[in-house]
Coordinates of C-alpha atoms (C1' of nucleotides) in Angstrom, one line a residue:
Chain A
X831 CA 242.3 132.4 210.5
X832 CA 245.4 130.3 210.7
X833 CA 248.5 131.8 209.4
X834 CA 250.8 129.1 208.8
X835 CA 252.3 127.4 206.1
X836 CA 249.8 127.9 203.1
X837 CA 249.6 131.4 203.3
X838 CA 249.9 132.6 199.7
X839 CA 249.3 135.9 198.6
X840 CA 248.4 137.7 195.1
X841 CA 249.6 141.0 195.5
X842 CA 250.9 141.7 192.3
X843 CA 247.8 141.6 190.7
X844 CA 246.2 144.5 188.7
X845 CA 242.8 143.6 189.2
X846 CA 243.1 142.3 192.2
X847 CA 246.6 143.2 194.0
X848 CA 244.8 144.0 196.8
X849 CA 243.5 140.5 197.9
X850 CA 245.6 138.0 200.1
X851 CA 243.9 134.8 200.8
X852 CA 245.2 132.0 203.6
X853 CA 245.0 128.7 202.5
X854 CA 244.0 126.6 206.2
X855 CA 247.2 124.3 206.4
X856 CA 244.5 121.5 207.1
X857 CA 243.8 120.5 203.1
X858 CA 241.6 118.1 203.5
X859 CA 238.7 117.9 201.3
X860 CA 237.3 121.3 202.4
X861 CA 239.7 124.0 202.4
X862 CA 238.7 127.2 203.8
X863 CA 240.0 130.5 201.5
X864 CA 239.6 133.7 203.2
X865 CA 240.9 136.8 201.8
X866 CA 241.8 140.3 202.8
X867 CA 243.3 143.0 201.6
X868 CA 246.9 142.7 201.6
X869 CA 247.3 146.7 201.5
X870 CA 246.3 147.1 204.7
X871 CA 248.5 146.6 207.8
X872 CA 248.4 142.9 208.9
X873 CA 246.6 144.4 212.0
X874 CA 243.7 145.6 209.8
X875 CA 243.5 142.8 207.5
X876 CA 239.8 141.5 208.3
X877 CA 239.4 138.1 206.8
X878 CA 236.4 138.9 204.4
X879 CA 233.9 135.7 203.4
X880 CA 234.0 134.3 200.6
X881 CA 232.8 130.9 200.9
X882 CA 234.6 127.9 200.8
X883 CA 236.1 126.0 198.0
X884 CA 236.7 122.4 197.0
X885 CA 240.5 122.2 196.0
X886 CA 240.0 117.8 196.3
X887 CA 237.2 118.2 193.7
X888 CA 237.5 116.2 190.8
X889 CA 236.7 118.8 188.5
X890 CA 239.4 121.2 189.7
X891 CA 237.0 123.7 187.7
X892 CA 238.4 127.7 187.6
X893 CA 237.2 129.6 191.2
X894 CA 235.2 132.7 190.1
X895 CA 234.5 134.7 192.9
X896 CA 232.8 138.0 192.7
X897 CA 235.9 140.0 192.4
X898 CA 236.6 138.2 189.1
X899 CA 239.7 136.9 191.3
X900 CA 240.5 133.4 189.4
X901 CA 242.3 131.8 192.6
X902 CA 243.7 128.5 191.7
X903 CA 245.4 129.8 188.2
X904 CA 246.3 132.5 190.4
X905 CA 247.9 130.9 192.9
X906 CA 250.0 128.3 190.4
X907 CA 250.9 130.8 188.4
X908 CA 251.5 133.8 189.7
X909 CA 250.9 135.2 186.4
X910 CA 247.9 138.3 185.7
X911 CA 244.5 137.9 186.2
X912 CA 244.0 139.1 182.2
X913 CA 246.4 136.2 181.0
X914 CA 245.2 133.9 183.6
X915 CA 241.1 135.0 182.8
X916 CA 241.8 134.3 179.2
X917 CA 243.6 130.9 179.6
X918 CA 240.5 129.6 181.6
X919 CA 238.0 130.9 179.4
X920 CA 239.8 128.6 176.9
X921 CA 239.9 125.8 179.8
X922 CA 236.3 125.7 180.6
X923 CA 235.4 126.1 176.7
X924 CA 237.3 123.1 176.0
X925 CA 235.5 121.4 179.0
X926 CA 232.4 122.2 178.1
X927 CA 233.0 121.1 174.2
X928 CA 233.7 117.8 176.1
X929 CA 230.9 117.6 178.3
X930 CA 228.6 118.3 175.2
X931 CA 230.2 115.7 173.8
X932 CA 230.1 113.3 176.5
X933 CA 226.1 114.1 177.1
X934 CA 225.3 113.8 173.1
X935 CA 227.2 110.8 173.6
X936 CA 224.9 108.9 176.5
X937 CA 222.1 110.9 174.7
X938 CA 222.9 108.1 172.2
X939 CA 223.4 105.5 174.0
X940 CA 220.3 106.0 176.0
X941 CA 218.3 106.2 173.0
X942 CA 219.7 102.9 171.9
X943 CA 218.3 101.3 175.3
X944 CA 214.9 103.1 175.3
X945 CA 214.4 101.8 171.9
X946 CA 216.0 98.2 172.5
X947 CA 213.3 98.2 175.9
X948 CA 210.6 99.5 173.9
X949 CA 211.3 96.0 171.2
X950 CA 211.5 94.0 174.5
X951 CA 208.4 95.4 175.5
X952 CA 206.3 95.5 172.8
X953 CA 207.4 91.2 172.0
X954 CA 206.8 90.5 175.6
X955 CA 203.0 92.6 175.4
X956 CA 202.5 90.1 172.7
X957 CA 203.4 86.9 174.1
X958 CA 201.4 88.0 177.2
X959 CA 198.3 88.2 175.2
X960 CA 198.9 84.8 173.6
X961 CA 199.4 83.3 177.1
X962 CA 196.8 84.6 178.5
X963 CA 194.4 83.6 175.1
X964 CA 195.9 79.9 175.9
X965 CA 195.1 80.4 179.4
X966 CA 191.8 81.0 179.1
X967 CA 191.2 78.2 176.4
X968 CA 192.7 75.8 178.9
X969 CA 190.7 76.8 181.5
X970 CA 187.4 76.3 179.9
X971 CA 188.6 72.8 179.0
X972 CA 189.2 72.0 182.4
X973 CA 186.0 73.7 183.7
X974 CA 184.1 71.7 181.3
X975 CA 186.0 68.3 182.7
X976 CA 185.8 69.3 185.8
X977 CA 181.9 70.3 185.8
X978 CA 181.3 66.3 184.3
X979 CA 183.2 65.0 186.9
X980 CA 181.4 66.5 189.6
X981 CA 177.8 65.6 188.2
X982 CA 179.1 61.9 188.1
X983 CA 180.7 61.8 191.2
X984 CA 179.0 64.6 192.9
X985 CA 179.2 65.7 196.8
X986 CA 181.4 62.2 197.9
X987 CA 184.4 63.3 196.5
X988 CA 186.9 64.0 199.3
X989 CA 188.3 67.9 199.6
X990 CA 191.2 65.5 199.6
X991 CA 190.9 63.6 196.6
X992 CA 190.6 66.7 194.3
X993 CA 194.6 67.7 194.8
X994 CA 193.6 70.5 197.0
X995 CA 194.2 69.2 200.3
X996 CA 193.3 71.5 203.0
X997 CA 196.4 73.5 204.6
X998 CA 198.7 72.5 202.1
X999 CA 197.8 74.9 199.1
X1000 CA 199.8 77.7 200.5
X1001 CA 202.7 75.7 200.5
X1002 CA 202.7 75.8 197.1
X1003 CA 206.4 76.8 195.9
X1004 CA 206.1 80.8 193.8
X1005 CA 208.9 78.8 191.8
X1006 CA 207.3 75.8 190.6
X1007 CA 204.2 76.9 187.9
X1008 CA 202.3 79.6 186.8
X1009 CA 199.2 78.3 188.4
X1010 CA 200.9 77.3 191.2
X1011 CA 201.8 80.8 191.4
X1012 CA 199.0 82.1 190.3
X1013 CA 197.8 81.6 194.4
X1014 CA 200.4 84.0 195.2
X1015 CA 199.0 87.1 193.3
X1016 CA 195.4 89.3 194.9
X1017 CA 193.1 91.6 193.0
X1018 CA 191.9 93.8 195.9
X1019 CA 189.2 96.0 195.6
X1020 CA 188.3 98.9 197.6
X1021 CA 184.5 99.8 197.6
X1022 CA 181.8 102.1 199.7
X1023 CA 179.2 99.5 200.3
X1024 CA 177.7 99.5 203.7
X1025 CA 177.1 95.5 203.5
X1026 CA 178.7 93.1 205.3
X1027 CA 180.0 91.7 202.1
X1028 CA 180.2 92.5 198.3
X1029 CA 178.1 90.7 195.9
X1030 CA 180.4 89.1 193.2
X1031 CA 178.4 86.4 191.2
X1032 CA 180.2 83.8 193.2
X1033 CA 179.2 81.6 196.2
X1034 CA 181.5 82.2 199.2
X1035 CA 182.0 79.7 202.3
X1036 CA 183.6 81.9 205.5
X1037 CA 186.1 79.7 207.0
X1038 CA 188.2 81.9 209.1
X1039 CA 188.1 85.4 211.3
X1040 CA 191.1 87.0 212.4
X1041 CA 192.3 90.4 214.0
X1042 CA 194.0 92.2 211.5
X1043 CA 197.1 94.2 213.4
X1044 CA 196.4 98.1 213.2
X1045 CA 192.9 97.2 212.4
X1046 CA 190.3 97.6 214.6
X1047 CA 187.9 95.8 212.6
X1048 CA 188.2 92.0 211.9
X1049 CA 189.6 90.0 208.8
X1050 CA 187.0 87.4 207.0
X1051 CA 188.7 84.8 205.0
X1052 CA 186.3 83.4 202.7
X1053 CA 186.8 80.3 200.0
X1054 CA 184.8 79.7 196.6
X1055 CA 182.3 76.9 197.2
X1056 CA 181.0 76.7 193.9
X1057 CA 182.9 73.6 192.9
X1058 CA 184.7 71.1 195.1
X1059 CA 188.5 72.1 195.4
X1060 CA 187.9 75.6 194.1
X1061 CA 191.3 77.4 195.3
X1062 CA 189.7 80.7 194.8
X1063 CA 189.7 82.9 198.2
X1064 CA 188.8 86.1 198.8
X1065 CA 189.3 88.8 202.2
X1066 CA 187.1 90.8 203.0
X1067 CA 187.6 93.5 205.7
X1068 CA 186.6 97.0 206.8
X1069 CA 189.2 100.0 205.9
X1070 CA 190.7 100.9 209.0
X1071 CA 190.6 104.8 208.1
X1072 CA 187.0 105.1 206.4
X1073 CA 184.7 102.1 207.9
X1074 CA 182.4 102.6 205.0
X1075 CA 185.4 101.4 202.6
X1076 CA 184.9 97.5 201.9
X1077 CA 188.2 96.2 201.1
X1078 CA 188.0 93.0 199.4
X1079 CA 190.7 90.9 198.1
X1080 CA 190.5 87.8 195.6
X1081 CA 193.1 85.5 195.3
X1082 CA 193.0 82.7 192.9
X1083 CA 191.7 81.2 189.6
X1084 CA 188.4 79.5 189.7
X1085 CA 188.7 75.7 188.0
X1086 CA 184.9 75.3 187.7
X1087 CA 182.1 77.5 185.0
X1088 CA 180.7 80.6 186.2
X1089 CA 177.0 82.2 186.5
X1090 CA 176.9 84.8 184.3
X1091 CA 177.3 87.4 186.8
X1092 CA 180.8 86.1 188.4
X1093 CA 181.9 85.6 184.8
X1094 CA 183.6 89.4 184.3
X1095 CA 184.7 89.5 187.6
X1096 CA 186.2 86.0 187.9
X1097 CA 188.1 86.4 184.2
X1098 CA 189.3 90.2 185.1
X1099 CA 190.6 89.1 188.8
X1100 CA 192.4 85.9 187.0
X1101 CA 193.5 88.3 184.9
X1102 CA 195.1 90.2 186.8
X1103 CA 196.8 88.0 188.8
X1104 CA 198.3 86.3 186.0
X1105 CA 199.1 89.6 184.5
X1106 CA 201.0 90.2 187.9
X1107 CA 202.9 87.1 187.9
X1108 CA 204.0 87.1 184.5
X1109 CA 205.6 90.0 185.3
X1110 CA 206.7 89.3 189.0
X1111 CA 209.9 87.6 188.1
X1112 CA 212.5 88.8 190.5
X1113 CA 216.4 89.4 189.4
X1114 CA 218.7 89.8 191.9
X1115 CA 217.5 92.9 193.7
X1116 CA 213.9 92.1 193.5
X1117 CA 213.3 94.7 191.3
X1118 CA 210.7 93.6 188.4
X1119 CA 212.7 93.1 186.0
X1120 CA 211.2 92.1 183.5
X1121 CA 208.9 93.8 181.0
X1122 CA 205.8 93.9 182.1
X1123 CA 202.4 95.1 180.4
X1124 CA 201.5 95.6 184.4
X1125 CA 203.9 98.3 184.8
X1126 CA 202.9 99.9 181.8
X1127 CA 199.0 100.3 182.8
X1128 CA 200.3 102.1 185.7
X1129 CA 200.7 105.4 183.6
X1130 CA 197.5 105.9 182.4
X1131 CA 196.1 104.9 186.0
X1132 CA 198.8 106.5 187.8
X1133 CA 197.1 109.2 189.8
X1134 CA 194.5 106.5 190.2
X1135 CA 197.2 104.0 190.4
X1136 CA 200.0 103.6 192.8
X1137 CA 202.3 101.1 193.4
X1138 CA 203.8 100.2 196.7
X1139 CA 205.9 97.5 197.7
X1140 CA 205.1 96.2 201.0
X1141 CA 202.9 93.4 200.6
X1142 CA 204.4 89.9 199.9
X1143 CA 201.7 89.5 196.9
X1144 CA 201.7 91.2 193.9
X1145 CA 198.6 92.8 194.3
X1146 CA 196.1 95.1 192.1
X1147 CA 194.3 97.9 193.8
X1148 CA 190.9 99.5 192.7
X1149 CA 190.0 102.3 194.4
X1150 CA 186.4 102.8 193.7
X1151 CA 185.9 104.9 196.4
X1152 CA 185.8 108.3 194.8
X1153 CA 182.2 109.7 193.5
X1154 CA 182.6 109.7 189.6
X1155 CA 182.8 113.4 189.3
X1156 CA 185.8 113.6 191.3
X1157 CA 188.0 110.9 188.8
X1158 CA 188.2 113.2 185.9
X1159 CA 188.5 116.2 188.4
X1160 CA 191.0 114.7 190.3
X1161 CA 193.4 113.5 187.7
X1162 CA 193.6 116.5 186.4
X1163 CA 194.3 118.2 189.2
X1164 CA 196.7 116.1 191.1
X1165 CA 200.1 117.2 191.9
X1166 CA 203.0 117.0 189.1
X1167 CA 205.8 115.2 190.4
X1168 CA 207.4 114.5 187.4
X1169 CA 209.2 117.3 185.9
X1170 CA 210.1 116.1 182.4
X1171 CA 210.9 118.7 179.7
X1172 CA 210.8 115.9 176.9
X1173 CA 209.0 116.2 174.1
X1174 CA 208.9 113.1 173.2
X1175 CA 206.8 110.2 175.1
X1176 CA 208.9 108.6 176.7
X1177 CA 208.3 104.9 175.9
X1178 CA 206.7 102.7 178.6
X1179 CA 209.7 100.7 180.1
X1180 CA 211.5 103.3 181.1
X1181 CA 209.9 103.4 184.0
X1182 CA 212.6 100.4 184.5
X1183 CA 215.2 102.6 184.6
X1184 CA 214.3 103.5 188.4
X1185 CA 215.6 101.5 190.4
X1186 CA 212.7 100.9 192.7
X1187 CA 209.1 102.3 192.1
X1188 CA 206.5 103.3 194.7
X1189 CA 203.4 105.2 194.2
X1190 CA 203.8 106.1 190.4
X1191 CA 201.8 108.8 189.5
X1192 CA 201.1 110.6 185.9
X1193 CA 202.2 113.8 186.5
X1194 CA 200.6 117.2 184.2
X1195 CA 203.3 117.5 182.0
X1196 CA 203.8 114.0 180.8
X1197 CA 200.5 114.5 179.9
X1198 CA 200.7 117.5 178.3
X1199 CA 203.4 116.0 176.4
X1200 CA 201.3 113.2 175.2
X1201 CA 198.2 115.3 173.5
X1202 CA 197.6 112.3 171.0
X1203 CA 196.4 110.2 174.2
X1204 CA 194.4 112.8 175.5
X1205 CA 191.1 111.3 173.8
X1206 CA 192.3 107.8 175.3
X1207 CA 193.3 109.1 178.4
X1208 CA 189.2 110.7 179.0
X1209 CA 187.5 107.7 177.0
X1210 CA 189.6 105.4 179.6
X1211 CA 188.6 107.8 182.6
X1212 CA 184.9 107.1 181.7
X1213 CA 184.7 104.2 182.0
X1214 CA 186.1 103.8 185.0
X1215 CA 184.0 107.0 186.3
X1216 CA 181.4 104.7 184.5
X1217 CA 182.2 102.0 186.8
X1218 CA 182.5 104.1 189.7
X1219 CA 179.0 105.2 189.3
X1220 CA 177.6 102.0 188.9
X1221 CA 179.3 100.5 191.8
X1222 CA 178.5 103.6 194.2
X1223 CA 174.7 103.1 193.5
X1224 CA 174.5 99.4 194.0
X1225 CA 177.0 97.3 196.1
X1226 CA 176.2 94.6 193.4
X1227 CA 178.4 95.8 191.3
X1228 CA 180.1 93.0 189.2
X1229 CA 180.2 93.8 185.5
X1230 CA 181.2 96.9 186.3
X1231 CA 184.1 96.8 188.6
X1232 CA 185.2 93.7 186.1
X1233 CA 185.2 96.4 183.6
X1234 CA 187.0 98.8 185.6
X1235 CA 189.5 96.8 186.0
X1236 CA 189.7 95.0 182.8
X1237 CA 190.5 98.4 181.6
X1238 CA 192.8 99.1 183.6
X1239 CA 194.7 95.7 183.7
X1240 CA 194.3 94.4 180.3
X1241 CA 195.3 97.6 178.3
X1242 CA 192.1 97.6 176.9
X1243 CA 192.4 101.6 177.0
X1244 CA 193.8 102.0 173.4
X1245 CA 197.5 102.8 173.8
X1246 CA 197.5 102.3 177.1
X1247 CA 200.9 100.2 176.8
X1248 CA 202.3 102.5 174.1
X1249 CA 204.2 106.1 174.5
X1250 CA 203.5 106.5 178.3
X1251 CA 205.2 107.1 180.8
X1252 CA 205.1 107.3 184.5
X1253 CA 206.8 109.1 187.5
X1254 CA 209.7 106.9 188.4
X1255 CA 210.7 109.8 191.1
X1256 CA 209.4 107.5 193.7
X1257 CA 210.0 104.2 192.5
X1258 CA 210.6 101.5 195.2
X1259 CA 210.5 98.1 194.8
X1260 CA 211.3 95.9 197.4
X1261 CA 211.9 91.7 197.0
X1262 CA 208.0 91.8 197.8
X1263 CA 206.8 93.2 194.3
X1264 CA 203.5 94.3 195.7
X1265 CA 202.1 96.5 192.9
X1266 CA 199.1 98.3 193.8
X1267 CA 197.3 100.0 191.1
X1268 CA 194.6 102.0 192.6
X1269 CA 191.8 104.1 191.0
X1270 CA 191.1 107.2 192.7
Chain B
dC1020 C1' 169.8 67.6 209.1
dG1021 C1' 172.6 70.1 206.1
dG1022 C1' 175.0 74.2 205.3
dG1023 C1' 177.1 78.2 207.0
dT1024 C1' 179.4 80.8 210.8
dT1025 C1' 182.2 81.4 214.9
dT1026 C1' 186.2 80.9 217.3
dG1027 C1' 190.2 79.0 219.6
dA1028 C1' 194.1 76.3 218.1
dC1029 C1' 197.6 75.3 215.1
dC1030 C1' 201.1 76.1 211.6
dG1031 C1' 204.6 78.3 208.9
dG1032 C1' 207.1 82.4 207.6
dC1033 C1' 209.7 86.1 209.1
dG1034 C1' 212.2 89.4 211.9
dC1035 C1' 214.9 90.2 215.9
Chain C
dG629 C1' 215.6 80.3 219.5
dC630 C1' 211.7 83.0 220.3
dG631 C1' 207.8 85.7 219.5
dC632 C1' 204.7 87.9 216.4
dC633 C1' 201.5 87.6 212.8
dG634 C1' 198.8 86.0 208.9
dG635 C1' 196.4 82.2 207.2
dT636 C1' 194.0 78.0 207.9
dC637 C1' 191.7 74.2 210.3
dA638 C1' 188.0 72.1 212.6
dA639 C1' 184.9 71.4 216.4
dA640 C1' 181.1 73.7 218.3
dC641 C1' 177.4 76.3 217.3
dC642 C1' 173.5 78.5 214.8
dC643 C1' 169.8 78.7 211.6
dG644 C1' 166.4 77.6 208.2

DNA sequence: CGGGTTTGACCGGCGC
DNA sequence: GCGCCGGTCAAACCCG
């Protein structure tokens, strides 16, 4: 205990006459204050513990030990503990009149921005549709050109001539257009299927094989060869945990028609990716910033979806590993994570209020504070158990993954988009904007 | 012979 | 600047 200069003692105190304390002559911003009863001989006083206490702290709030000893009014005043007890009660009632204040205050203002983000939101969900209705109308005019063209001209066409020249499609700038972009965003699917290869509808052409790092199993690249200059690719490769897991990415919008059974799949996987990239517009910290129907369909998915941010791809994730038993099972069993005490869905973009987002999950008590989605939330989980089913029994499995993920991606789930929320406890989101939704 | 696969080489992006 | 790595190319090869 150091007895120099600082040493203030109390001693005419009713309550607590009997306390000295030592203030440590080293006041920086922790300052040590032992006390000890000053009516003992200075050879007896044993410095008791009382913690230590924060005289650089901004609040400067009243020291209540268990003694009922207040020291700092104490130590300016020198006045008794009675007079000095009541004149903080008053203190920290005032203060707490003004906290109130202050907090119904950002209570306001917070409301304003949940409600001005919920209008962004819900214009923004509506020009999405509309571009993606314009979208799809444009691409069946092209497909129909494009399918004239190649009956005319046929197989002499060039891979040149078609504007797709080999090697040079990646080098497309994320900048320039939405197609252009559209190359930059990956449905990925994850699948039991003990084949080599999913079935999709579509007719693929292998063109490359690589080693994968911290994969032991190899990578195929694959392109479309359904129509000359299709820019449509897809990965396929073993999961390096569970072997029997078939992870296969597509990446791409087809420009040519579709057999009936690549039709779901082709339109959901387009979908997606232009759901991602509508929404993938980076501000300044990478952060999506924008609002986003994708981030919104990560609620109702959320224990089957996560996002992570580590590829350089927005991508969408569907797990459809899990037998269809477990999906209702395990959604409503996974962990909480999210305590909110708010009564009151919280609407869907406030998720952008963390500033990064990683593996959002739905936690119990958001969902116990939406009941009126409960009937969405299980019509939603059927289908994707639906899916699940279907896919688990037969690798050829097209219409319904497309569905699983149409509902997922599209907000086809009534509500999905509306009064949700998500855990934004572990938000991260890095300049990548990978977002992985997967169902699990 | 045509179409698909294999595989080593090449290229560009990115981190150090 | 260098090395690593993912993605792609293209010649060689295989197969029906």
């Amino acid at each position: 205990m150091d007895k120099g200069c600082g040493r203030l003692i109390a001693e005419n105190s009713d309550r607590v006459g009997f306390f000295g304390f030592d203030l440590s002559p080293r006041l920086n911003q922790q300052t040590k204050v032992i006390m000890f009863p000053v009516n003992l001989s200075p050879a007896d006083r044993k410095p008791m513990a009382l913690g230590e206490v924060d005289f650089f702290s901004d609040k400067k709030r009243p020291i209540v030990d268990h003694t009922g000893l207040q020291l700092d009014a104490a130590v300016k005043d020198g006045i008794s503990s009675d007079h000095v007890e009541d004149k903080l009660a008053k203190n920290e009632l005032s203060q707490l009149q003004v906290a109130i204040q202050r907090m119904n205050s950002d209570n306001q203002k917070l409301r304003g921005m949940v409600t001005e983000v919920n209008n962004n939101y819900n214009a923004l969900h509506l020009e999405f549709v509309e571009l993606m209705q314009q979208q799809e109308n444009s691409r069946s005019d092209r497909s129909e050109k494009e399918l004239l063209r190649t009956k005319r001209i046929g197989r002499e066409e060039s891979p040149e001539s078609d504007g797709l020249a080999p090697n040079k499609v990646p080098k497309l700038n994320p900048d320039q257009t939405p197609e252009a972009n559209m190359r930059k965003a990956r449905v990925s699917v994850r699948a039991r299927s003990e084949a080599p290869m999913i079935s999709d509808g579509c007719q693929w052409r292998k063109y490359g094989q690589k080693m994968a790092k911290g994969n032991p199993c190899p990578r195929g690249y694959y392109r479309c060869t359904m129509a000359v200059g299709c820019p449509v690719r897809k990965q396929v490769q073993r999961c390096a945990e569970d072997k029997t897991i078939l992870i296969t990415s597509y990446e791409g919008t087809h420009n040519h028609p579709l057999p009936q059974a690549a039709v779901a799949m082709a339109s959901t996987t387009s979908a997606a990716a232009n759901m991602l990239l509508c929404g993938s517009t980076t501000g300044t910290d990478g952060l999506l910033n924008t609002t986003f129907p994708a981030r919104t369909i990560l609620p109702y998915s959320s224990n089957m979806a996560t996002i992570s941010a580590s590829a350089p791809f927005p991508t969408v994730t569907l797990d459809l590993t899990q037998p269809p038993n477990s999906l209702q099972q395990f959604q409503r069993t996974s962990p909480a994570q999210f305590k909110v005490p708010s009564p009151v869905p919280i609407p869907p973009m406030a998720q952008v209020f963390g500033s990064k987002f990683s593996g959002l999950q739905m936690s119990q008590d958001i969902e116990s504070a939406l009941p009126s989605q409960t009937e969405h939330h299980k019509s939603f989980t059927d289908t994707l158990s639906a899916a699940t089913a279907a896919i688990t029994a037969d690798p050829n499995f097209t219409a319904a993954l497309a569905a699983a993920i149409t509902s997922v991606i599209s907000g086809a789930h009534p509500n999905i988009s509306d009064n949700t929320t998500n855990d934004n406890s572990n938000v991260n989101a890095s300049t990548s904007n990978k977002i992985t939704s997967s169902i699990q």
